[in-house]
Amino acid sequence: MTPSSVEKSVAVLISGRGNNLGALIAAQDSSYKIILVISNVEGAAGLDKAGSANIPTLVIPHNGKTREAFDAEMDAALRAAGAQIVVLAGFMRILSDGFVRGWEGKLINIHPSLLPAYRGTRVHERVIEAKEALSGASVHFVVPELDAGPVIAQASVPVHASDTPQALADRVLEVELKLYPEALKLLATDKVKLQNGLAVFS
Ligand code: GRF
């Protein structure tokens, strides 16, 4: 067996409803298996999605902890579970530089814009205000600077003049659910790597 054909153990970090998590669960194949879902929010709906798929879950609340202490707790849980790749799927905490460096090249996120445009929050409001014709979603390697890591894959959607932020968010989410599993499979099969600050494809 070549190294690229070995199933990778994936952990998913969530804070909320877990639509992307659901798509990642459904798309599991010989390239990756989700072995753990961690939420920083107790009762996050995504935890039920993991539970229904018999995936172990862990709640690690962030309240009352320093960012570093919280991240160290997550890091320990991820290493103990044997995670090889960590996927952020609606995880609403900024990660410390130390955590991000420790998972360099193995940590990915999905952001609901065509990065590098519209990093940060209130993405859909800002896209509509700017009267953009196109928006979309980007899967990227996570680096210490927020939403600034090299892009692995993107998908675009039209922005309509009548769009509310929610309508646009829903349209973007539809493409996220297809894009994220495909991007994860590229990483899990070593077809994309983070090298010298770039997403390098082979
Ligand atoms: C998605 O829009 C994703 O782009 C952003 O957070 C949202 C998560 O949604 N990072 P869900 O929890 O996967 O439903």
JSON list of C-alpha atoms and ligand atoms in Angstrom, two decimals:
[
{"chain": "A", "resi": 1, "resn": "MET", "atom": "CA", "xyz": [0.00, 0.00, 0.00]},
{"chain": "A", "resi": 2, "resn": "THR", "atom": "CA", "xyz": [1.38, 3.42, -0.86]},
{"chain": "A", "resi": 3, "resn": "PRO", "atom": "CA", "xyz": [1.24, 6.03, 1.92]},
{"chain": "A", "resi": 4, "resn": "SER", "atom": "CA", "xyz": [-1.39, 8.03, 0.00]},
{"chain": "A", "resi": 5, "resn": "SER", "atom": "CA", "xyz": [-3.82, 5.11, 0.00]},
{"chain": "A", "resi": 6, "resn": "VAL", "atom": "CA", "xyz": [-3.85, 4.76, 3.80]},
{"chain": "A", "resi": 7, "resn": "GLU", "atom": "CA", "xyz": [-7.03, 6.06, 5.42]},
{"chain": "A", "resi": 8, "resn": "LYS", "atom": "CA", "xyz": [-6.30, 9.20, 7.45]},
{"chain": "A", "resi": 9, "resn": "SER", "atom": "CA", "xyz": [-7.77, 9.76, 10.90]},
{"chain": "A", "resi": 10, "resn": "VAL", "atom": "CA", "xyz": [-9.61, 13.07, 10.95]},
{"chain": "A", "resi": 11, "resn": "ALA", "atom": "CA", "xyz": [-10.89, 15.14, 13.87]},
{"chain": "A", "resi": 12, "resn": "VAL", "atom": "CA", "xyz": [-13.50, 17.85, 13.28]},
{"chain": "A", "resi": 13, "resn": "LEU", "atom": "CA", "xyz": [-13.88, 20.92, 15.50]},
{"chain": "A", "resi": 14, "resn": "ILE", "atom": "CA", "xyz": [-17.31, 22.55, 15.62]},
{"chain": "A", "resi": 15, "resn": "SER", "atom": "CA", "xyz": [-19.25, 25.15, 17.59]},
{"chain": "A", "resi": 16, "resn": "GLY", "atom": "CA", "xyz": [-22.72, 24.98, 16.06]},
{"chain": "A", "resi": 17, "resn": "ARG", "atom": "CA", "xyz": [-25.20, 23.32, 13.76]},
{"chain": "A", "resi": 18, "resn": "GLY", "atom": "CA", "xyz": [-22.64, 21.20, 11.90]},
{"chain": "A", "resi": 19, "resn": "ASN", "atom": "CA", "xyz": [-23.92, 21.19, 8.31]},
{"chain": "A", "resi": 20, "resn": "ASN", "atom": "CA", "xyz": [-20.39, 20.88, 7.00]},
{"chain": "A", "resi": 21, "resn": "LEU", "atom": "CA", "xyz": [-19.71, 18.14, 9.55]},
{"chain": "A", "resi": 22, "resn": "GLY", "atom": "CA", "xyz": [-22.74, 16.26, 8.21]},
{"chain": "A", "resi": 23, "resn": "ALA", "atom": "CA", "xyz": [-21.40, 16.49, 4.66]},
{"chain": "A", "resi": 24, "resn": "LEU", "atom": "CA", "xyz": [-17.94, 15.36, 5.79]},
{"chain": "A", "resi": 25, "resn": "ILE", "atom": "CA", "xyz": [-19.47, 12.38, 7.61]},
{"chain": "A", "resi": 26, "resn": "ALA", "atom": "CA", "xyz": [-21.52, 11.38, 4.55]},
{"chain": "A", "resi": 27, "resn": "ALA", "atom": "CA", "xyz": [-18.53, 11.66, 2.20]},
{"chain": "A", "resi": 28, "resn": "GLN", "atom": "CA", "xyz": [-16.16, 9.42, 4.22]},
{"chain": "A", "resi": 29, "resn": "ASP", "atom": "CA", "xyz": [-14.43, 6.85, 2.01]},
{"chain": "A", "resi": 30, "resn": "SER", "atom": "CA", "xyz": [-11.15, 4.96, 1.95]},
{"chain": "A", "resi": 31, "resn": "SER", "atom": "CA", "xyz": [-9.19, 8.24, 2.13]},
{"chain": "A", "resi": 32, "resn": "TYR", "atom": "CA", "xyz": [-10.38, 9.46, 5.54]},
{"chain": "A", "resi": 33, "resn": "LYS", "atom": "CA", "xyz": [-12.33, 8.44, 8.61]},
{"chain": "A", "resi": 34, "resn": "ILE", "atom": "CA", "xyz": [-13.67, 10.86, 11.23]},
{"chain": "A", "resi": 35, "resn": "ILE", "atom": "CA", "xyz": [-12.49, 9.55, 14.57]},
{"chain": "A", "resi": 36, "resn": "LEU", "atom": "CA", "xyz": [-13.45, 12.44, 16.86]},
{"chain": "A", "resi": 37, "resn": "VAL", "atom": "CA", "xyz": [-15.66, 15.54, 16.93]},
{"chain": "A", "resi": 38, "resn": "ILE", "atom": "CA", "xyz": [-14.85, 18.24, 19.47]},
{"chain": "A", "resi": 39, "resn": "SER", "atom": "CA", "xyz": [-17.18, 21.13, 20.28]},
{"chain": "A", "resi": 40, "resn": "ASN", "atom": "CA", "xyz": [-16.38, 24.08, 22.51]},
{"chain": "A", "resi": 41, "resn": "VAL", "atom": "CA", "xyz": [-20.14, 24.59, 22.91]},
{"chain": "A", "resi": 42, "resn": "GLU", "atom": "CA", "xyz": [-22.20, 22.17, 24.95]},
{"chain": "A", "resi": 43, "resn": "GLY", "atom": "CA", "xyz": [-25.40, 21.14, 23.16]},
{"chain": "A", "resi": 44, "resn": "ALA", "atom": "CA", "xyz": [-24.13, 22.18, 19.71]},
{"chain": "A", "resi": 45, "resn": "ALA", "atom": "CA", "xyz": [-26.45, 20.54, 17.17]},
{"chain": "A", "resi": 46, "resn": "GLY", "atom": "CA", "xyz": [-23.47, 19.12, 15.28]},
{"chain": "A", "resi": 47, "resn": "LEU", "atom": "CA", "xyz": [-22.75, 16.82, 18.24]},
{"chain": "A", "resi": 48, "resn": "ASP", "atom": "CA", "xyz": [-25.98, 14.94, 17.53]},
{"chain": "A", "resi": 49, "resn": "LYS", "atom": "CA", "xyz": [-24.93, 14.47, 13.89]},
{"chain": "A", "resi": 50, "resn": "ALA", "atom": "CA", "xyz": [-21.69, 12.87, 15.09]},
{"chain": "A", "resi": 51, "resn": "GLY", "atom": "CA", "xyz": [-23.52, 10.78, 17.69]},
{"chain": "A", "resi": 52, "resn": "SER", "atom": "CA", "xyz": [-25.96, 9.43, 15.09]},
{"chain": "A", "resi": 53, "resn": "ALA", "atom": "CA", "xyz": [-22.97, 8.32, 13.02]},
{"chain": "A", "resi": 54, "resn": "ASN", "atom": "CA", "xyz": [-21.37, 6.65, 16.07]},
{"chain": "A", "resi": 55, "resn": "ILE", "atom": "CA", "xyz": [-18.44, 9.05, 16.05]},
{"chain": "A", "resi": 56, "resn": "PRO", "atom": "CA", "xyz": [-16.95, 9.80, 19.48]},
{"chain": "A", "resi": 57, "resn": "THR", "atom": "CA", "xyz": [-17.59, 13.35, 20.67]},
{"chain": "A", "resi": 58, "resn": "LEU", "atom": "CA", "xyz": [-16.00, 15.57, 23.27]},
{"chain": "A", "resi": 59, "resn": "VAL", "atom": "CA", "xyz": [-17.13, 18.92, 24.67]},
{"chain": "A", "resi": 60, "resn": "ILE", "atom": "CA", "xyz": [-14.27, 21.14, 25.78]},
{"chain": "A", "resi": 61, "resn": "PRO", "atom": "CA", "xyz": [-15.72, 24.44, 27.02]},
{"chain": "A", "resi": 62, "resn": "HIS", "atom": "CA", "xyz": [-13.49, 27.46, 26.53]},
{"chain": "A", "resi": 63, "resn": "ASN", "atom": "CA", "xyz": [-15.07, 29.59, 29.26]},
{"chain": "A", "resi": 64, "resn": "GLY", "atom": "CA", "xyz": [-12.78, 30.72, 32.04]},
{"chain": "A", "resi": 65, "resn": "LYS", "atom": "CA", "xyz": [-9.65, 29.40, 30.33]},
{"chain": "A", "resi": 66, "resn": "THR", "atom": "CA", "xyz": [-6.83, 31.24, 28.62]},
{"chain": "A", "resi": 67, "resn": "ARG", "atom": "CA", "xyz": [-6.67, 30.66, 24.88]},
{"chain": "A", "resi": 68, "resn": "GLU", "atom": "CA", "xyz": [-3.43, 28.71, 25.39]},
{"chain": "A", "resi": 69, "resn": "ALA", "atom": "CA", "xyz": [-4.91, 26.47, 28.13]},
{"chain": "A", "resi": 70, "resn": "PHE", "atom": "CA", "xyz": [-8.00, 25.72, 26.02]},
{"chain": "A", "resi": 71, "resn": "ASP", "atom": "CA", "xyz": [-5.90, 24.94, 22.96]},
{"chain": "A", "resi": 72, "resn": "ALA", "atom": "CA", "xyz": [-3.55, 22.73, 25.00]},
{"chain": "A", "resi": 73, "resn": "GLU", "atom": "CA", "xyz": [-6.55, 20.72, 26.22]},
{"chain": "A", "resi": 74, "resn": "MET", "atom": "CA", "xyz": [-7.79, 20.27, 22.65]},
{"chain": "A", "resi": 75, "resn": "ASP", "atom": "CA", "xyz": [-4.32, 19.41, 21.41]},
{"chain": "A", "resi": 76, "resn": "ALA", "atom": "CA", "xyz": [-3.96, 16.70, 24.06]},
{"chain": "A", "resi": 77, "resn": "ALA", "atom": "CA", "xyz": [-7.35, 15.21, 23.16]},
{"chain": "A", "resi": 78, "resn": "LEU", "atom": "CA", "xyz": [-6.54, 15.25, 19.42]},
{"chain": "A", "resi": 79, "resn": "ARG", "atom": "CA", "xyz": [-3.16, 13.58, 19.94]},
{"chain": "A", "resi": 80, "resn": "ALA", "atom": "CA", "xyz": [-4.63, 10.99, 22.33]},
{"chain": "A", "resi": 81, "resn": "ALA", "atom": "CA", "xyz": [-7.25, 10.09, 19.70]},
{"chain": "A", "resi": 82, "resn": "GLY", "atom": "CA", "xyz": [-4.55, 9.72, 17.04]},
{"chain": "A", "resi": 83, "resn": "ALA", "atom": "CA", "xyz": [-5.84, 12.50, 14.78]},
{"chain": "A", "resi": 84, "resn": "GLN", "atom": "CA", "xyz": [-3.71, 13.08, 11.68]},
{"chain": "A", "resi": 85, "resn": "ILE", "atom": "CA", "xyz": [-5.78, 15.91, 10.19]},
{"chain": "A", "resi": 86, "resn": "VAL", "atom": "CA", "xyz": [-7.85, 18.54, 12.01]},
{"chain": "A", "resi": 87, "resn": "VAL", "atom": "CA", "xyz": [-10.80, 20.10, 10.18]},
{"chain": "A", "resi": 88, "resn": "LEU", "atom": "CA", "xyz": [-12.47, 23.31, 11.39]},
{"chain": "A", "resi": 89, "resn": "ALA", "atom": "CA", "xyz": [-16.17, 23.26, 10.49]},
{"chain": "A", "resi": 90, "resn": "GLY", "atom": "CA", "xyz": [-17.93, 26.27, 11.93]},
{"chain": "A", "resi": 91, "resn": "PHE", "atom": "CA", "xyz": [-15.54, 26.39, 14.87]},
{"chain": "A", "resi": 92, "resn": "MET", "atom": "CA", "xyz": [-15.96, 29.87, 16.29]},
{"chain": "A", "resi": 93, "resn": "ARG", "atom": "CA", "xyz": [-12.73, 30.30, 18.27]},
{"chain": "A", "resi": 94, "resn": "ILE", "atom": "CA", "xyz": [-9.48, 31.87, 17.18]},
{"chain": "A", "resi": 95, "resn": "LEU", "atom": "CA", "xyz": [-6.68, 29.35, 17.69]},
{"chain": "A", "resi": 96, "resn": "SER", "atom": "CA", "xyz": [-3.36, 30.27, 19.31]},
{"chain": "A", "resi": 97, "resn": "ASP", "atom": "CA", "xyz": [-0.22, 30.47, 17.18]},
{"chain": "A", "resi": 98, "resn": "GLY", "atom": "CA", "xyz": [1.24, 27.52, 19.11]},
{"chain": "A", "resi": 99, "resn": "PHE", "atom": "CA", "xyz": [-1.71, 25.26, 18.28]},
{"chain": "A", "resi": 100, "resn": "VAL", "atom": "CA", "xyz": [-1.70, 26.31, 14.63]},
{"chain": "A", "resi": 101, "resn": "ARG", "atom": "CA", "xyz": [2.06, 25.70, 14.29]},
{"chain": "A", "resi": 102, "resn": "GLY", "atom": "CA", "xyz": [1.70, 22.30, 15.96]},
{"chain": "A", "resi": 103, "resn": "TRP", "atom": "CA", "xyz": [-0.76, 21.22, 13.25]},
{"chain": "A", "resi": 104, "resn": "GLU", "atom": "CA", "xyz": [0.88, 23.03, 10.35]},
{"chain": "A", "resi": 105, "resn": "GLY", "atom": "CA", "xyz": [-0.13, 21.51, 7.02]},
{"chain": "A", "resi": 106, "resn": "LYS", "atom": "CA", "xyz": [-2.69, 19.27, 8.76]},
{"chain": "A", "resi": 107, "resn": "LEU", "atom": "CA", "xyz": [-5.22, 21.93, 9.80]},
{"chain": "A", "resi": 108, "resn": "ILE", "atom": "CA", "xyz": [-7.85, 23.25, 7.37]},
{"chain": "A", "resi": 109, "resn": "ASN", "atom": "CA", "xyz": [-10.83, 25.59, 7.51]},
{"chain": "A", "resi": 110, "resn": "ILE", "atom": "CA", "xyz": [-13.73, 26.60, 5.28]},
{"chain": "A", "resi": 111, "resn": "HIS", "atom": "CA", "xyz": [-14.57, 30.28, 4.95]},
{"chain": "A", "resi": 112, "resn": "PRO", "atom": "CA", "xyz": [-17.74, 31.57, 3.23]},
{"chain": "A", "resi": 113, "resn": "SER", "atom": "CA", "xyz": [-16.06, 33.97, 0.79]},
{"chain": "A", "resi": 114, "resn": "LEU", "atom": "CA", "xyz": [-13.75, 33.91, -2.19]},
{"chain": "A", "resi": 115, "resn": "LEU", "atom": "CA", "xyz": [-10.55, 34.45, -0.21]},
{"chain": "A", "resi": 116, "resn": "PRO", "atom": "CA", "xyz": [-8.47, 36.58, -0.05]},
{"chain": "A", "resi": 117, "resn": "ALA", "atom": "CA", "xyz": [-11.59, 38.76, -0.36]},
{"chain": "A", "resi": 118, "resn": "TYR", "atom": "CA", "xyz": [-13.78, 39.23, 2.72]},
{"chain": "A", "resi": 119, "resn": "ARG", "atom": "CA", "xyz": [-11.74, 37.68, 5.50]},
{"chain": "A", "resi": 120, "resn": "GLY", "atom": "CA", "xyz": [-13.24, 37.87, 8.99]},
{"chain": "A", "resi": 121, "resn": "THR", "atom": "CA", "xyz": [-16.89, 38.19, 10.02]},
{"chain": "A", "resi": 122, "resn": "ARG", "atom": "CA", "xyz": [-20.13, 39.63, 8.53]},
{"chain": "A", "resi": 123, "resn": "VAL", "atom": "CA", "xyz": [-19.00, 38.31, 5.16]},
{"chain": "A", "resi": 124, "resn": "HIS", "atom": "CA", "xyz": [-22.38, 38.15, 3.40]},
{"chain": "A", "resi": 125, "resn": "GLU", "atom": "CA", "xyz": [-23.48, 41.60, 4.64]},
{"chain": "A", "resi": 126, "resn": "ARG", "atom": "CA", "xyz": [-20.26, 43.11, 3.32]},
{"chain": "A", "resi": 127, "resn": "VAL", "atom": "CA", "xyz": [-20.46, 41.26, -0.02]},
{"chain": "A", "resi": 128, "resn": "ILE", "atom": "CA", "xyz": [-24.03, 42.55, -0.57]},
{"chain": "A", "resi": 129, "resn": "GLU", "atom": "CA", "xyz": [-23.12, 46.11, 0.52]},
{"chain": "A", "resi": 130, "resn": "ALA", "atom": "CA", "xyz": [-20.27, 46.09, -2.01]},
{"chain": "A", "resi": 131, "resn": "LYS", "atom": "CA", "xyz": [-22.69, 44.92, -4.76]},
{"chain": "A", "resi": 132, "resn": "GLU", "atom": "CA", "xyz": [-20.41, 42.04, -5.71]},
{"chain": "A", "resi": 133, "resn": "ALA", "atom": "CA", "xyz": [-21.61, 39.86, -8.59]},
{"chain": "A", "resi": 134, "resn": "LEU", "atom": "CA", "xyz": [-19.93, 36.74, -7.21]},
{"chain": "A", "resi": 135, "resn": "SER", "atom": "CA", "xyz": [-19.25, 35.21, -3.85]},
{"chain": "A", "resi": 136, "resn": "GLY", "atom": "CA", "xyz": [-18.42, 31.68, -2.75]},
{"chain": "A", "resi": 137, "resn": "ALA", "atom": "CA", "xyz": [-16.47, 29.52, -0.37]},
{"chain": "A", "resi": 138, "resn": "SER", "atom": "CA", "xyz": [-12.80, 28.72, 0.17]},
{"chain": "A", "resi": 139, "resn": "VAL", "atom": "CA", "xyz": [-11.07, 25.81, 1.87]},
{"chain": "A", "resi": 140, "resn": "HIS", "atom": "CA", "xyz": [-7.64, 26.84, 3.10]},
{"chain": "A", "resi": 141, "resn": "PHE", "atom": "CA", "xyz": [-4.74, 25.71, 5.24]},
{"chain": "A", "resi": 142, "resn": "VAL", "atom": "CA", "xyz": [-4.87, 27.46, 8.61]},
{"chain": "A", "resi": 143, "resn": "VAL", "atom": "CA", "xyz": [-1.96, 29.76, 9.43]},
{"chain": "A", "resi": 144, "resn": "PRO", "atom": "CA", "xyz": [-1.63, 32.05, 12.47]},
{"chain": "A", "resi": 145, "resn": "GLU", "atom": "CA", "xyz": [-3.10, 35.06, 10.59]},
{"chain": "A", "resi": 146, "resn": "LEU", "atom": "CA", "xyz": [-6.92, 34.80, 10.46]},
{"chain": "A", "resi": 147, "resn": "ASP", "atom": "CA", "xyz": [-8.36, 33.49, 7.14]},
{"chain": "A", "resi": 148, "resn": "ALA", "atom": "CA", "xyz": [-5.01, 34.14, 5.46]},
{"chain": "A", "resi": 149, "resn": "GLY", "atom": "CA", "xyz": [-3.74, 30.61, 4.75]},
{"chain": "A", "resi": 150, "resn": "PRO", "atom": "CA", "xyz": [-3.09, 29.22, 1.27]},
{"chain": "A", "resi": 151, "resn": "VAL", "atom": "CA", "xyz": [-6.28, 28.22, -0.55]},
{"chain": "A", "resi": 152, "resn": "ILE", "atom": "CA", "xyz": [-6.78, 24.55, -1.47]},
{"chain": "A", "resi": 153, "resn": "ALA", "atom": "CA", "xyz": [-10.12, 24.84, -3.31]},
{"chain": "A", "resi": 154, "resn": "GLN", "atom": "CA", "xyz": [-12.83, 27.39, -4.06]},
{"chain": "A", "resi": 155, "resn": "ALA", "atom": "CA", "xyz": [-16.35, 27.39, -5.45]},
{"chain": "A", "resi": 156, "resn": "SER", "atom": "CA", "xyz": [-18.32, 30.44, -6.54]},
{"chain": "A", "resi": 157, "resn": "VAL", "atom": "CA", "xyz": [-22.00, 31.37, -6.52]},
{"chain": "A", "resi": 158, "resn": "PRO", "atom": "CA", "xyz": [-23.81, 34.38, -8.02]},
{"chain": "A", "resi": 159, "resn": "VAL", "atom": "CA", "xyz": [-24.95, 37.23, -5.78]},
{"chain": "A", "resi": 160, "resn": "HIS", "atom": "CA", "xyz": [-28.45, 38.44, -6.68]},
{"chain": "A", "resi": 161, "resn": "ALA", "atom": "CA", "xyz": [-29.57, 42.06, -6.28]},
{"chain": "A", "resi": 162, "resn": "SER", "atom": "CA", "xyz": [-32.46, 40.89, -4.09]},
{"chain": "A", "resi": 163, "resn": "ASP", "atom": "CA", "xyz": [-30.25, 38.79, -1.76]},
{"chain": "A", "resi": 164, "resn": "THR", "atom": "CA", "xyz": [-30.52, 39.05, 1.99]},
{"chain": "A", "resi": 165, "resn": "PRO", "atom": "CA", "xyz": [-27.40, 37.96, 3.92]},
{"chain": "A", "resi": 166, "resn": "GLN", "atom": "CA", "xyz": [-29.28, 34.78, 4.90]},
{"chain": "A", "resi": 167, "resn": "ALA", "atom": "CA", "xyz": [-30.25, 33.97, 1.29]},
{"chain": "A", "resi": 168, "resn": "LEU", "atom": "CA", "xyz": [-26.64, 34.41, 0.20]},
{"chain": "A", "resi": 169, "resn": "ALA", "atom": "CA", "xyz": [-25.36, 32.38, 3.17]},
{"chain": "A", "resi": 170, "resn": "ASP", "atom": "CA", "xyz": [-27.70, 29.52, 2.21]},
{"chain": "A", "resi": 171, "resn": "ARG", "atom": "CA", "xyz": [-26.52, 29.59, -1.40]},
{"chain": "A", "resi": 172, "resn": "VAL", "atom": "CA", "xyz": [-22.87, 29.60, -0.31]},
{"chain": "A", "resi": 173, "resn": "LEU", "atom": "CA", "xyz": [-23.50, 26.77, 2.18]},
{"chain": "A", "resi": 174, "resn": "GLU", "atom": "CA", "xyz": [-24.82, 24.56, -0.62]},
{"chain": "A", "resi": 175, "resn": "VAL", "atom": "CA", "xyz": [-21.47, 24.71, -2.41]},
{"chain": "A", "resi": 176, "resn": "GLU", "atom": "CA", "xyz": [-19.55, 24.40, 0.88]},
{"chain": "A", "resi": 177, "resn": "LEU", "atom": "CA", "xyz": [-21.11, 21.00, 1.45]},
{"chain": "A", "resi": 178, "resn": "LYS", "atom": "CA", "xyz": [-19.67, 19.71, -1.84]},
{"chain": "A", "resi": 179, "resn": "LEU", "atom": "CA", "xyz": [-16.37, 21.59, -1.68]},
{"chain": "A", "resi": 180, "resn": "TYR", "atom": "CA", "xyz": [-15.19, 20.67, 1.82]},
{"chain": "A", "resi": 181, "resn": "PRO", "atom": "CA", "xyz": [-15.19, 16.87, 1.41]},
{"chain": "A", "resi": 182, "resn": "GLU", "atom": "CA", "xyz": [-13.40, 17.17, -1.96]},
{"chain": "A", "resi": 183, "resn": "ALA", "atom": "CA", "xyz": [-10.71, 19.43, -0.47]},
{"chain": "A", "resi": 184, "resn": "LEU", "atom": "CA", "xyz": [-10.29, 17.14, 2.54]},
{"chain": "A", "resi": 185, "resn": "LYS", "atom": "CA", "xyz": [-9.81, 14.17, 0.20]},
{"chain": "A", "resi": 186, "resn": "LEU", "atom": "CA", "xyz": [-7.04, 16.04, -1.62]},
{"chain": "A", "resi": 187, "resn": "LEU", "atom": "CA", "xyz": [-5.24, 16.52, 1.70]},
{"chain": "A", "resi": 188, "resn": "ALA", "atom": "CA", "xyz": [-5.97, 13.01, 2.98]},
{"chain": "A", "resi": 189, "resn": "THR", "atom": "CA", "xyz": [-4.47, 11.47, -0.17]},
{"chain": "A", "resi": 190, "resn": "ASP", "atom": "CA", "xyz": [-1.42, 13.79, -0.08]},
{"chain": "A", "resi": 191, "resn": "LYS", "atom": "CA", "xyz": [-2.44, 15.38, -3.38]},
{"chain": "A", "resi": 192, "resn": "VAL", "atom": "CA", "xyz": [-2.05, 18.79, -1.76]},
{"chain": "A", "resi": 193, "resn": "LYS", "atom": "CA", "xyz": [0.58, 19.81, 0.78]},
{"chain": "A", "resi": 194, "resn": "LEU", "atom": "CA", "xyz": [1.54, 23.02, 2.53]},
{"chain": "A", "resi": 195, "resn": "GLN", "atom": "CA", "xyz": [5.08, 23.79, 1.39]},
{"chain": "A", "resi": 196, "resn": "ASN", "atom": "CA", "xyz": [6.94, 27.06, 2.00]},
{"chain": "A", "resi": 197, "resn": "GLY", "atom": "CA", "xyz": [3.65, 28.84, 2.68]},
{"chain": "A", "resi": 198, "resn": "LEU", "atom": "CA", "xyz": [1.97, 27.59, -0.50]},
{"chain": "A", "resi": 199, "resn": "ALA", "atom": "CA", "xyz": [-0.64, 24.94, -1.29]},
{"chain": "A", "resi": 200, "resn": "VAL", "atom": "CA", "xyz": [1.34, 22.65, -3.58]},
{"chain": "A", "resi": 201, "resn": "PHE", "atom": "CA", "xyz": [-0.54, 20.08, -5.69]},
{"chain": "A", "resi": 202, "resn": "SER", "atom": "CA", "xyz": [0.87, 16.84, -7.08]},
{"chain": "B", "resi": 1, "resn": "GRF", "atom": "C1", "xyz": [-20.10, 27.92, 7.37]},
{"chain": "B", "resi": 1, "resn": "GRF", "atom": "O1", "xyz": [-20.72, 28.93, 6.65]},
{"chain": "B", "resi": 1, "resn": "GRF", "atom": "C2", "xyz": [-18.61, 28.02, 7.25]},
{"chain": "B", "resi": 1, "resn": "GRF", "atom": "O2", "xyz": [-18.19, 28.60, 6.07]},
{"chain": "B", "resi": 1, "resn": "GRF", "atom": "C3", "xyz": [-18.25, 28.93, 8.40]},
{"chain": "B", "resi": 1, "resn": "GRF", "atom": "O3", "xyz": [-19.15, 28.62, 9.42]},
{"chain": "B", "resi": 1, "resn": "GRF", "atom": "C4", "xyz": [-20.33, 28.06, 8.87]},
{"chain": "B", "resi": 1, "resn": "GRF", "atom": "C5", "xyz": [-20.51, 26.74, 9.54]},
{"chain": "B", "resi": 1, "resn": "GRF", "atom": "O4", "xyz": [-21.76, 26.17, 9.31]},
{"chain": "B", "resi": 1, "resn": "GRF", "atom": "N1", "xyz": [-16.85, 28.73, 8.74]},
{"chain": "B", "resi": 1, "resn": "GRF", "atom": "P1", "xyz": [-22.09, 24.71, 9.80]},
{"chain": "B", "resi": 1, "resn": "GRF", "atom": "O5", "xyz": [-21.85, 24.63, 11.30]},
{"chain": "B", "resi": 1, "resn": "GRF", "atom": "O6", "xyz": [-21.19, 23.75, 9.06]},
{"chain": "B", "resi": 1, "resn": "GRF", "atom": "O7", "xyz": [-23.53, 24.50, 9.47]}
]
